[in-house]
Amino acid sequence: MSIRLQQATPGDIPTIGALAHRIWWAHYPAVIGEVQVRYMLGLMYSHEALQEQMEKGHIFWLVMDGGDIIGYLALSNQGEGRFFLHKFYIDNEQRGRGIGRQVFQELLAHYEGLRALRLTVNRQNYKSINFYFRIGFTIECCVDIPIGEGYVMNDFQMLYVPRA
C-alpha cells in the first residue's frame, strides 16, 4: 500500500464527482436518508459546484494508492495557519485498512505551518466522528447549517490543533 496525495485539477472534476456519488450512496442514506443524499450530491458535487469550489480557492487532493484514486480531500486556507477541511472521503471498499490515518498524516506533511484545522461532521455520523477523535480532533461546538429546500446540516464542528 503506497498512499500519497496528488493535487487535483479541474480535469479531475468528473472523477471526484463519480467517486463522491459512489461513497455517498454507500454511506449516507442510513445517516440522512436517500432524498437528502440526492439533494446534497446535486448541491455540492455537480460539475459546476465542484468547479466553483475550486475557483473559490478550495484545494482538492486525490488520495492515490499506487495508480488508483481511492478518495479525495478538499480544504481551504482561512489565514494565519488555520484551515477548514471541507471533504475527507475514502472509498468504502478501502476502509478499515488504516488509510484514513495515513492520509491525514500526508495532509499534515503538505501543510507544515498548520496551526488549526476545523471540519464539520453530521452528528449522527458515528463512524466518522470516532475516526476524527482517534486522529486528534475534539468537538468544538454544534452547528446547524441551512442548505436549502428545508434541509439543515446538523453537525459537530471539530478542531484539530497539532501538538507543539
Short mmCIF file of N, CA and C in Angstrom, two decimals, residues 7 38 43 50 52 56 62-63 68 72 75 79 81 87 108 119:
data_model
loop_
_atom_site.label_atom_id
_atom_site.label_comp_id
_atom_site.label_asym_id
_atom_site.label_seq_id
_atom_site.Cartn_x
_atom_site.Cartn_y
_atom_site.Cartn_z
N GLN A 7 -2.42 16.71 -5.92
CA GLN A 7 -3.33 17.84 -6.03
C GLN A 7 -4.19 17.69 -7.28
N ARG A 38 -29.54 12.69 -2.38
CA ARG A 38 -29.70 13.13 -3.77
C ARG A 38 -29.57 14.66 -3.86
N LEU A 43 -26.22 19.55 -4.98
CA LEU A 43 -25.80 20.85 -4.47
C LEU A 43 -24.28 20.99 -4.42
N LEU A 50 -18.45 21.75 -8.13
CA LEU A 50 -17.04 21.44 -7.86
C LEU A 50 -16.12 22.48 -8.50
N GLU A 52 -16.85 25.60 -9.12
CA GLU A 52 -16.97 26.83 -8.33
C GLU A 52 -16.16 26.74 -7.04
N LYS A 56 -13.11 29.19 -5.97
CA LYS A 56 -13.13 29.93 -4.70
C LYS A 56 -11.88 29.67 -3.86
N LEU A 62 -6.39 14.34 -4.47
CA LEU A 62 -6.79 12.97 -4.76
C LEU A 62 -5.97 12.05 -3.86
N VAL A 63 -6.62 11.07 -3.27
CA VAL A 63 -5.93 10.06 -2.47
C VAL A 63 -5.57 8.93 -3.42
N ASP A 68 -4.19 4.08 -8.40
CA ASP A 68 -5.64 4.12 -8.23
C ASP A 68 -6.06 5.30 -7.35
N TYR A 72 -10.69 11.42 -1.84
CA TYR A 72 -10.42 12.83 -2.13
C TYR A 72 -10.59 13.65 -0.87
N LEU A 75 -9.81 21.32 1.11
CA LEU A 75 -9.68 22.23 2.23
C LEU A 75 -9.45 23.64 1.72
N GLY A 79 -6.34 31.54 6.65
CA GLY A 79 -5.35 32.54 7.06
C GLY A 79 -4.70 32.21 8.39
N GLY A 81 -2.39 30.19 9.31
CA GLY A 81 -2.19 28.79 9.66
C GLY A 81 -3.45 28.03 9.99
N LYS A 87 -13.87 18.35 2.86
CA LYS A 87 -14.15 17.00 2.39
C LYS A 87 -12.99 16.08 2.78
N LEU A 108 -1.08 16.60 6.68
CA LEU A 108 -0.32 17.45 7.61
C LEU A 108 1.07 17.74 7.06
N LEU A 119 -13.38 21.17 10.85
CA LEU A 119 -14.27 20.49 9.91
C LEU A 119 -15.64 20.42 10.55
#
